[in-house]
CSV table of C-alpha atoms and ligand atoms in Angstrom, one decimal:
chain,number,residue,atom,x,y,z
M,19,MET,CA,59.4,108.3,272.3
M,20,LYS,CA,56.1,106.5,272.2
M,21,ASN,CA,53.0,108.7,272.1
M,22,ILE,CA,53.4,111.4,269.5
M,23,LEU,CA,50.9,114.3,269.1
M,24,VAL,CA,50.9,115.5,265.5
M,25,THR,CA,49.3,119.0,265.6
M,26,GLY,CA,47.9,120.2,262.3
M,27,GLY,CA,48.0,116.6,261.1
M,28,ALA,CA,44.9,116.9,258.9
M,29,GLY,CA,46.6,119.4,256.6
M,30,PHE,CA,48.8,118.7,253.6
M,31,ILE,CA,52.3,118.0,255.2
M,32,GLY,CA,51.0,117.0,258.6
M,33,SER,CA,48.9,114.2,257.1
M,34,ALA,CA,51.8,113.0,255.0
M,35,PHE,CA,53.8,112.8,258.2
M,36,ALA,CA,51.0,111.0,260.1
M,37,ARG,CA,50.6,108.5,257.2
M,38,MET,CA,54.3,107.8,257.1
M,39,MET,CA,54.8,107.5,260.9
M,40,VAL,CA,51.8,105.2,261.4
M,41,THR,CA,53.2,102.7,258.9
M,42,ARG,CA,56.9,103.2,259.5
M,43,TYR,CA,56.7,102.9,263.4
M,44,PRO,CA,54.0,100.5,264.4
M,45,GLU,CA,55.4,100.7,268.0
M,46,TYR,CA,54.5,104.5,268.2
M,47,ASN,CA,51.0,105.8,268.8
M,48,ILE,CA,50.2,108.7,266.5
M,49,ILE,CA,47.5,111.1,267.7
M,50,VAL,CA,46.5,113.8,265.3
M,51,TYR,CA,45.2,117.0,266.8
M,52,ASP,CA,43.7,119.5,264.4
M,53,LYS,CA,41.2,122.3,264.4
M,54,LEU,CA,39.9,121.3,261.0
M,55,THR,CA,40.0,124.8,259.5
M,56,TYR,CA,39.2,125.3,255.8
M,57,ALA,CA,42.6,123.5,255.1
M,58,GLY,CA,42.1,120.6,257.5
M,59,ASN,CA,40.6,117.6,255.9
M,60,LEU,CA,39.9,114.1,257.3
M,61,ASP,CA,40.0,112.7,253.8
M,62,ASN,CA,43.8,113.2,254.0
M,63,LEU,CA,43.9,110.6,256.8
M,64,LEU,CA,41.6,108.0,255.3
M,65,PRO,CA,44.5,105.7,254.3
M,66,ILE,CA,45.3,105.2,258.0
M,67,SER,CA,41.9,105.7,259.6
M,68,ASP,CA,41.6,102.0,260.6
M,69,GLU,CA,45.2,101.6,261.9
M,70,PRO,CA,45.3,100.6,265.6
M,71,ASN,CA,48.2,103.1,266.3
M,72,TYR,CA,46.3,106.1,264.9
M,73,LYS,CA,43.8,108.4,266.7
M,74,PHE,CA,42.2,111.8,265.9
M,75,GLU,CA,41.3,114.6,268.3
M,76,GLN,CA,39.7,117.9,267.1
M,77,GLY,CA,40.9,121.1,268.8
M,78,ASP,CA,42.8,124.4,268.5
M,79,ILE,CA,46.5,124.5,269.5
M,80,ALA,CA,45.7,127.9,271.1
M,81,HIS,CA,43.0,126.5,273.3
M,82,ARG,CA,44.9,125.8,276.6
M,83,GLU,CA,42.4,123.5,278.3
M,84,THR,CA,41.9,121.2,275.3
M,85,VAL,CA,45.6,121.0,274.7
M,86,ARG,CA,46.2,120.1,278.4
M,87,ARG,CA,43.5,117.4,278.3
M,88,VAL,CA,44.8,115.8,275.1
M,89,LEU,CA,48.4,115.8,276.4
M,90,SER,CA,47.3,114.1,279.5
M,91,ASP,CA,44.6,111.7,278.1
M,92,HIS,CA,47.1,110.2,275.6
M,93,ALA,CA,50.2,110.4,277.8
M,94,ILE,CA,51.9,112.4,275.1
M,95,ASP,CA,55.7,112.5,275.3
M,96,THR,CA,56.4,114.2,271.9
M,97,VAL,CA,54.8,117.0,269.9
M,98,VAL,CA,55.4,117.6,266.2
M,99,ASN,CA,53.7,120.9,265.4
M,100,PHE,CA,52.5,121.4,261.8
M,101,ALA,CA,49.4,123.5,262.8
M,102,ALA,CA,49.5,126.8,261.0
M,103,GLU,CA,47.7,129.2,258.7
M,104,SER,CA,49.9,128.5,255.7
M,105,HIS,CA,48.8,130.6,252.7
M,106,VAL,CA,50.7,133.9,252.1
M,107,ASP,CA,47.9,135.4,250.0
M,108,ARG,CA,45.4,134.9,252.8
M,109,SER,CA,47.8,136.5,255.3
M,110,ILE,CA,47.8,139.6,253.0
M,111,MET,CA,44.0,139.8,253.1
M,112,GLY,CA,44.1,139.6,257.0
M,113,ALA,CA,46.5,138.3,259.6
M,114,ASP,CA,44.4,137.7,262.7
M,115,ALA,CA,44.2,133.9,262.3
M,116,PHE,CA,47.9,133.9,261.4
M,117,MET,CA,48.9,135.5,264.7
M,118,HIS,CA,46.5,133.3,266.6
M,119,THR,CA,47.9,130.0,265.3
M,120,ASN,CA,51.4,130.6,264.1
M,121,SER,CA,52.5,132.7,267.1
M,122,ILE,CA,50.1,132.4,270.1
M,123,GLY,CA,49.2,128.8,269.3
M,124,VAL,CA,52.9,127.8,269.3
M,125,TYR,CA,53.3,129.5,272.7
M,126,ILE,CA,50.3,127.7,274.2
M,127,LEU,CA,51.6,124.3,273.0
M,128,LEU,CA,55.1,125.0,274.4
M,129,ASP,CA,53.7,126.2,277.7
M,130,GLU,CA,51.4,123.3,278.2
M,131,GLY,CA,54.0,120.9,276.9
M,132,ARG,CA,56.5,122.2,279.4
M,133,SER,CA,54.0,121.8,282.4
M,134,HIS,CA,53.2,118.3,281.1
M,135,GLY,CA,56.9,117.3,280.9
M,136,LEU,CA,57.3,116.7,277.2
M,137,GLU,CA,60.4,114.8,276.2
M,138,ARG,CA,60.6,116.5,272.8
M,139,PHE,CA,59.0,119.3,270.8
M,140,LEU,CA,59.5,119.7,267.1
M,141,GLN,CA,58.3,122.9,265.4
M,142,VAL,CA,57.8,122.8,261.7
M,143,SER,CA,58.8,126.1,260.2
M,144,THR,CA,59.6,127.5,256.8
M,145,ASP,CA,62.3,128.9,254.5
M,146,GLU,CA,60.1,132.1,254.4
M,147,VAL,CA,61.5,133.2,257.7
M,148,TYR,CA,64.8,134.1,256.0
M,149,GLY,CA,62.9,136.4,253.7
M,150,SER,CA,63.9,137.0,250.0
M,151,LEU,CA,67.5,136.3,249.2
M,152,ALA,CA,68.9,138.1,246.1
M,153,VAL,CA,71.8,135.7,245.9
M,154,GLY,CA,73.3,132.8,247.8
M,155,GLU,CA,71.6,130.4,250.1
M,156,ALA,CA,70.5,130.6,253.7
M,157,VAL,CA,72.1,128.5,256.4
M,158,GLU,CA,70.5,127.9,259.8
M,159,SER,CA,72.4,130.8,261.4
M,160,SER,CA,71.4,133.3,258.7
M,161,PRO,CA,69.3,136.2,260.0
M,162,LEU,CA,65.5,136.0,260.2
M,163,ALA,CA,64.0,138.6,257.8
M,164,PRO,CA,60.4,137.7,257.1
M,165,ARG,CA,58.6,140.0,254.7
M,166,ASN,CA,54.9,139.0,254.8
M,167,PRO,CA,52.4,138.5,257.7
M,168,TYR,CA,52.5,134.7,257.3
M,169,SER,CA,56.2,134.4,257.6
M,170,ALA,CA,56.5,137.1,260.3
M,171,ALA,CA,53.9,135.1,262.5
M,172,LYS,CA,55.9,131.9,261.8
M,173,ALA,CA,59.1,133.6,262.9
M,174,GLY,CA,57.3,134.7,266.1
M,175,GLY,CA,56.4,131.1,266.8
M,176,GLU,CA,60.0,130.0,266.2
M,177,LEU,CA,61.4,132.6,268.5
M,178,MET,CA,59.2,131.4,271.3
M,179,VAL,CA,60.5,127.8,270.7
M,180,ARG,CA,64.0,129.2,271.1
M,181,ALA,CA,63.1,131.0,274.3
M,182,TYR,CA,61.5,127.8,275.8
M,183,HIS,CA,64.7,125.9,275.0
M,184,GLU,CA,67.1,128.6,276.3
M,185,THR,CA,65.1,129.7,279.4
M,186,HIS,CA,63.3,126.5,280.4
M,187,GLY,CA,65.6,123.8,279.0
M,188,MET,CA,62.9,122.3,276.8
M,189,ASN,CA,64.2,119.7,274.3
M,190,THR,CA,63.2,121.5,271.1
M,191,VAL,CA,64.1,121.1,267.4
M,192,ILE,CA,63.0,123.4,264.5
M,193,THR,CA,62.9,122.4,260.9
M,194,ARG,CA,62.6,125.0,258.1
M,195,GLY,CA,61.2,123.4,254.9
M,196,SER,CA,61.1,124.8,251.4
M,197,ASN,CA,58.2,124.9,248.9
M,198,THR,CA,56.5,121.5,249.2
M,199,PHE,CA,54.2,119.8,246.7
M,200,GLY,CA,52.6,116.4,246.3
M,201,PRO,CA,49.2,114.7,246.9
M,202,TYR,CA,46.5,116.1,249.2
M,203,GLN,CA,47.8,119.8,249.0
M,204,TYR,CA,44.9,122.3,249.3
M,205,PRO,CA,44.4,123.7,245.8
M,206,GLU,CA,45.2,127.3,246.7
M,207,LYS,CA,49.0,126.7,246.5
M,208,LEU,CA,50.7,127.2,243.1
M,209,LEU,CA,51.0,123.6,241.9
M,210,PRO,CA,47.7,122.0,243.0
M,211,PHE,CA,45.9,125.2,242.0
M,212,PHE,CA,47.4,125.3,238.5
M,213,ILE,CA,47.1,121.5,237.9
M,214,THR,CA,43.4,121.4,238.9
M,215,GLU,CA,42.5,124.6,237.0
M,216,ALA,CA,44.5,123.4,233.9
M,217,ILE,CA,42.6,120.0,233.9
M,218,GLU,CA,39.5,122.2,233.3
M,219,ASP,CA,41.2,124.4,230.7
M,220,LYS,CA,40.9,127.5,233.0
M,221,ALA,CA,43.2,130.6,232.9
M,222,LEU,CA,46.2,130.2,235.2
M,223,PRO,CA,47.0,133.5,237.0
M,224,LEU,CA,50.8,133.9,237.1
M,225,TYR,CA,51.9,136.7,239.4
M,226,GLY,CA,54.0,139.4,237.8
M,227,ASP,CA,56.6,138.2,235.3
M,228,GLY,CA,56.7,134.7,236.8
M,229,MET,CA,60.5,135.0,237.3
M,230,GLN,CA,60.3,134.5,241.1
M,231,VAL,CA,62.4,131.6,242.3
M,232,ARG,CA,61.3,128.8,244.7
M,233,ASP,CA,63.1,125.7,246.0
M,234,TRP,CA,60.9,122.7,245.3
M,235,LEU,CA,60.6,119.7,247.6
M,236,HIS,CA,58.4,116.6,247.4
M,237,VAL,CA,56.2,116.2,250.5
M,238,GLU,CA,57.5,112.6,251.1
M,239,ASP,CA,61.1,114.0,251.2
M,240,HIS,CA,60.0,116.8,253.5
M,241,VAL,CA,58.4,114.5,256.0
M,242,SER,CA,61.3,112.0,255.9
M,243,GLY,CA,63.5,115.0,256.7
M,244,ILE,CA,61.4,115.9,259.7
M,245,ASP,CA,61.6,112.3,260.8
M,246,VAL,CA,65.4,112.5,260.7
M,247,ALA,CA,65.5,115.8,262.7
M,248,LEU,CA,63.0,114.4,265.2
M,249,HIS,CA,65.1,111.3,265.9
M,250,LYS,CA,68.6,112.6,265.4
M,251,GLY,CA,68.5,116.4,265.8
M,252,ALA,CA,70.4,117.9,268.7
M,253,PRO,CA,68.3,119.8,271.3
M,254,GLY,CA,67.9,123.5,270.5
M,255,GLU,CA,69.0,123.1,266.9
M,256,ILE,CA,67.5,124.2,263.6
M,257,TYR,CA,67.6,122.1,260.4
M,258,ASN,CA,66.8,123.3,256.9
M,259,VAL,CA,64.9,120.8,254.8
M,260,ALA,CA,65.4,121.9,251.2
M,261,GLY,CA,65.0,120.4,247.8
M,262,GLU,CA,68.1,122.5,246.7
M,263,ASP,CA,66.3,122.6,243.4
M,264,LEU,CA,65.7,126.2,242.4
M,265,ARG,CA,63.1,127.0,239.7
M,266,HIS,CA,61.4,130.0,238.3
M,267,ASN,CA,57.6,129.9,238.7
M,268,ILE,CA,57.1,130.2,234.9
M,269,HIS,CA,59.2,127.2,234.3
M,270,VAL,CA,57.4,125.2,237.0
M,271,ALA,CA,54.1,126.0,235.2
M,272,HIS,CA,55.5,125.1,231.8
M,273,ASP,CA,56.8,121.7,233.1
M,274,MET,CA,53.5,121.0,234.7
M,275,LEU,CA,51.5,121.9,231.5
M,276,ALA,CA,53.7,119.7,229.4
M,277,ARG,CA,53.0,116.8,231.6
M,278,LEU,CA,49.2,117.5,231.4
M,279,GLY,CA,49.4,117.9,227.7
M,280,LYS,CA,47.9,121.5,228.0
M,281,PRO,CA,49.0,124.6,226.1
M,282,THR,CA,51.1,127.4,227.8
M,283,THR,CA,48.5,129.9,226.5
M,284,LEU,CA,46.5,129.0,229.6
M,285,LEU,CA,49.0,131.1,231.6
M,286,LYS,CA,48.0,134.8,232.2
M,287,HIS,CA,50.3,137.3,233.7
M,288,VAL,CA,48.3,139.1,236.4
M,289,PRO,CA,49.2,141.9,238.8
M,290,ASP,CA,51.8,140.7,241.3
M,291,ARG,CA,51.4,139.6,244.9
M,292,GLU,CA,52.0,142.5,247.3
M,293,GLY,CA,55.5,142.4,248.8
M,294,HIS,CA,56.2,139.3,246.8
M,295,ASP,CA,59.4,137.5,247.9
M,296,LEU,CA,61.5,137.1,244.8
M,297,ARG,CA,63.8,134.2,245.7
M,298,TYR,CA,64.1,131.6,248.4
M,299,ALA,CA,67.2,129.3,248.6
M,300,MET,CA,68.5,127.2,251.5
M,301,ASN,CA,71.5,125.0,252.1
M,302,CYS,CA,70.7,121.7,253.9
M,303,ASP,CA,74.1,120.2,254.5
M,304,LYS,CA,73.3,120.1,258.3
M,305,LEU,CA,70.3,117.7,257.8
M,306,ARG,CA,72.2,115.7,255.2
M,307,ALA,CA,75.0,115.2,257.8
M,308,LEU,CA,72.4,113.4,259.9
M,309,GLY,CA,71.7,110.9,257.1
M,310,TRP,CA,68.8,112.5,255.2
M,311,LYS,CA,68.6,111.8,251.5
M,312,GLN,CA,65.9,112.8,249.0
M,313,ALA,CA,64.1,109.9,247.2
M,314,HIS,CA,62.6,112.1,244.5
M,315,THR,CA,63.9,114.2,241.7
M,316,TRP,CA,61.9,117.2,240.2
M,317,GLU,CA,60.9,115.1,237.2
M,318,THR,CA,59.7,112.0,239.1
M,319,ALA,CA,57.9,114.1,241.8
M,320,LEU,CA,56.1,116.3,239.3
M,321,GLU,CA,55.1,113.3,237.1
M,322,ALA,CA,53.6,111.5,240.2
M,323,THR,CA,51.9,114.7,241.5
M,324,VAL,CA,50.2,115.5,238.2
M,325,ALA,CA,49.1,111.9,237.9
M,326,TRP,CA,47.7,112.0,241.5
M,327,TYR,CA,45.5,115.1,240.9
M,328,ARG,CA,44.3,113.6,237.5
M,329,ASN,CA,43.4,110.3,239.3
M,330,ASN,CA,41.9,111.8,242.4
M,331,GLU,CA,39.3,114.3,241.3
M,332,TRP,CA,37.0,113.0,244.1
M,333,TRP,CA,39.4,114.6,246.5
M,334,TRP,CA,39.8,118.1,245.0
M,335,ARG,CA,36.3,118.6,243.5
M,336,LYS,CA,34.7,118.4,246.9
M,337,ILE,CA,37.0,121.2,248.1
M,338,LYS,CA,36.5,123.6,245.2
M,339,THR,CA,33.0,124.8,246.3
M,340,GLY,CA,31.7,127.2,249.0
M,341,GLU,CA,34.5,129.0,250.9
M,342,TYR,CA,37.0,128.1,248.2
M,343,LEU,CA,35.0,129.9,245.5
M,344,GLU,CA,34.6,133.0,247.7
M,345,TYR,CA,38.4,133.1,248.2
M,346,TYR,CA,39.0,132.5,244.5
M,347,LYS,CA,36.8,135.4,243.6
M,348,ARG,CA,38.4,137.8,246.2
M,349,GLN,CA,42.0,136.8,245.1
M,350,TYR,CA,41.7,136.4,241.4
M,351,ALA,CA,38.7,138.1,239.8
M,352,ALA,CA,40.2,141.6,239.7
M,353,ARG,CA,43.7,140.3,238.8
M,354,LEU,CA,42.3,138.2,235.9
M,355,ALA,CA,40.1,141.0,234.7
M,356,ALA,CA,43.2,143.3,234.7
M,357,ALA,CA,44.9,140.7,232.6
M,358,GLY,CA,42.0,140.7,230.1
M,359,ASP,CA,40.5,137.4,231.3
M,360,SER,CA,38.0,136.3,233.9
G,427,LIG,P1,48.0,123.3,255.6
G,427,LIG,O1,47.3,124.6,255.5
G,427,LIG,O2,47.7,122.3,254.5
G,427,LIG,O3,47.6,122.6,256.9
G,427,LIG,C1,47.5,123.3,258.2
G,427,LIG,C2,46.7,122.4,259.1
G,427,LIG,O4,46.7,123.0,260.4
G,427,LIG,C3,45.3,122.2,258.8
G,427,LIG,O5,44.9,120.8,258.9
G,427,LIG,C4,44.5,123.1,259.7
G,427,LIG,O6,43.2,122.6,260.0
G,427,LIG,C5,45.4,123.0,261.0
G,427,LIG,N1,45.3,124.2,261.8
G,427,LIG,C6,45.2,125.5,261.5
G,427,LIG,N2,45.1,126.2,262.6
G,427,LIG,C7,45.0,125.4,263.7
G,427,LIG,C8,44.9,125.6,265.1
G,427,LIG,N3,44.8,126.8,265.6
G,427,LIG,N4,44.9,124.5,265.9
G,427,LIG,C9,45.0,123.2,265.3
G,427,LIG,N5,45.1,123.0,264.0
G,427,LIG,C10,45.1,124.1,263.2
G,427,LIG,O7,49.5,123.6,255.7
G,427,LIG,P2,50.8,122.7,255.2
G,427,LIG,O8,51.1,123.2,253.8
G,427,LIG,O9,50.5,121.3,255.4
G,427,LIG,O10,51.9,123.2,256.2
G,427,LIG,C11,52.1,122.5,257.4
G,427,LIG,C12,53.3,123.2,258.1
G,427,LIG,O11,54.4,123.3,257.3
G,427,LIG,C13,53.0,124.7,258.5
G,427,LIG,O12,53.5,125.0,259.8
G,427,LIG,C14,53.7,125.5,257.4
G,427,LIG,O13,54.1,126.8,257.9
G,427,LIG,C15,54.9,124.6,257.2
G,427,LIG,N6,55.5,124.7,255.8
G,427,LIG,C16,54.8,124.5,254.7
G,427,LIG,C17,55.4,124.5,253.5
G,427,LIG,C18,54.6,124.4,252.2
G,427,LIG,O14,55.2,124.5,251.1
G,427,LIG,N7,53.3,124.0,252.2
G,427,LIG,C19,56.8,124.7,253.4
G,427,LIG,C20,57.5,124.8,254.6
G,427,LIG,C21,56.9,124.8,255.8
G,428,LIG,O1,48.1,131.8,241.7
G,428,LIG,C1,49.3,131.9,242.0
G,428,LIG,N1,50.1,132.5,241.1
G,428,LIG,C2,51.4,132.6,241.3
G,428,LIG,O2,52.2,133.1,240.5
G,428,LIG,C3,49.8,131.4,243.2
G,428,LIG,C4,48.9,130.7,244.3
G,428,LIG,C5,51.2,131.5,243.4
G,428,LIG,N2,52.0,132.1,242.5
G,428,LIG,C6,53.4,132.3,242.8
G,428,LIG,C7,53.7,132.9,244.2
G,428,LIG,C8,55.0,132.3,244.6
G,428,LIG,O3,56.1,133.0,244.0
G,428,LIG,O4,53.9,130.9,242.9
G,428,LIG,C9,54.9,130.9,244.0
G,428,LIG,C10,54.5,129.8,245.0
G,428,LIG,O5,53.3,130.3,245.6
G,428,LIG,P1,52.6,129.6,246.8
G,428,LIG,O6,52.2,128.2,246.4
G,428,LIG,O7,51.5,130.4,247.4
G,428,LIG,O8,53.8,129.4,247.9
G,428,LIG,P2,54.7,130.5,248.6
G,428,LIG,O9,54.1,131.8,248.7
G,428,LIG,O10,56.1,130.3,248.0
G,428,LIG,O11,54.8,129.8,250.1
G,428,LIG,C11,54.9,128.4,250.2
G,428,LIG,O12,56.2,128.0,250.6
G,428,LIG,C12,56.6,128.2,251.9
G,428,LIG,C13,53.9,127.8,251.2
G,428,LIG,O13,52.6,128.3,250.9
G,428,LIG,C14,54.2,128.2,252.6
G,428,LIG,O14,53.3,127.6,253.6
G,428,LIG,C15,55.6,127.7,252.9
G,428,LIG,O15,56.0,128.1,254.2
């Protein structure tokens, strides 16, 4: 492993992976390949922009010719694919881009990667492919039962990874991560959205009764788990990367508000997300058996995350304009109005 293509590396988790790899492995070349959609942001890569083992290429993972050129120009031997449309609420509004990137894009990367002779292909997937679990926790062999267009398209991508391993003998690994949070997360996802809105004393739209359960994982722990799976995972295998720290949304919001010193009266119960998955939970003994350990607890991770958004307004204030405001209006205006707020 020497020349690693990090697709989707200008987004939240991909950029954390690129920042970690560039410093942890000076002997590797890290080439970020990203389309720079609304969620891609070169500011996320500023901390490594002058490092000699980092390069950036702009492009779409579903664009065959560009993928082929980049694999060849950089003599890529390994692909770690983070590129995705990643927000469930946007997939409910329309799923074209989700099918394009999360399913077709994965296929193009695999197909070009196979022709190019890749040594290793790691697909970053999600706990959402297991669907909503009323009780218990998913293990890697649990059935796939996605329930929204985002997760269905991610499951499609995964199945193609499996097919290229089984049919063509490609050396693939899949990781399935749980709800991730930390610095540089686009402020449409629950925590960065609520933190940045609460800083401005705005109403926080909590879907339904707020009793949905998510399994929270700090982004540095997520990317260190991907690193372990990349280096030690067996070909064709799948590894859950989970915080194993289940929390109700309403309690997550209360913890965050307490750290910001803001009142819980900012929370407004608004009409629920359509098809809302009530509960995600995964077991990650399989990855722990390879030596992965979390460095963060919920308390330390939340504290650091709240502090980061407080200290880095330069980063999120630039984002919260233009397209962001259009999306906010479409997603929240009617919901907040229904809750008696706007
Ligand atoms: P993100 O939306 O912050 O970043 C996605 C990145 O992919 C952006 O930089 C975007 O420009 C890029 N991209 C989108 N379409 C592309 C295309 N066609 N070609 C090239 N680049 C493209 O997402 P994230 O939260 O960092 O998630 C990264 C990966 O991790 C995704 O595959 C997601 O499914 C998975 N995941 C996310 C979470 C989470 O909680 N955020 C949890 C588990 C798994
Ligand atoms: O305004 C909100 N109000 C609210 O109550 C938002 C944005 C979210 N929520 C709820 C919905 C979920 O139950 O909070 C929970 C978390 O929501 P998101 O941050 O949108 O994440 P989720 O839908 O759980 O999906 C995330 O985890 C799995 C990521 O976005 C996916 O990319 C990942 O695969």
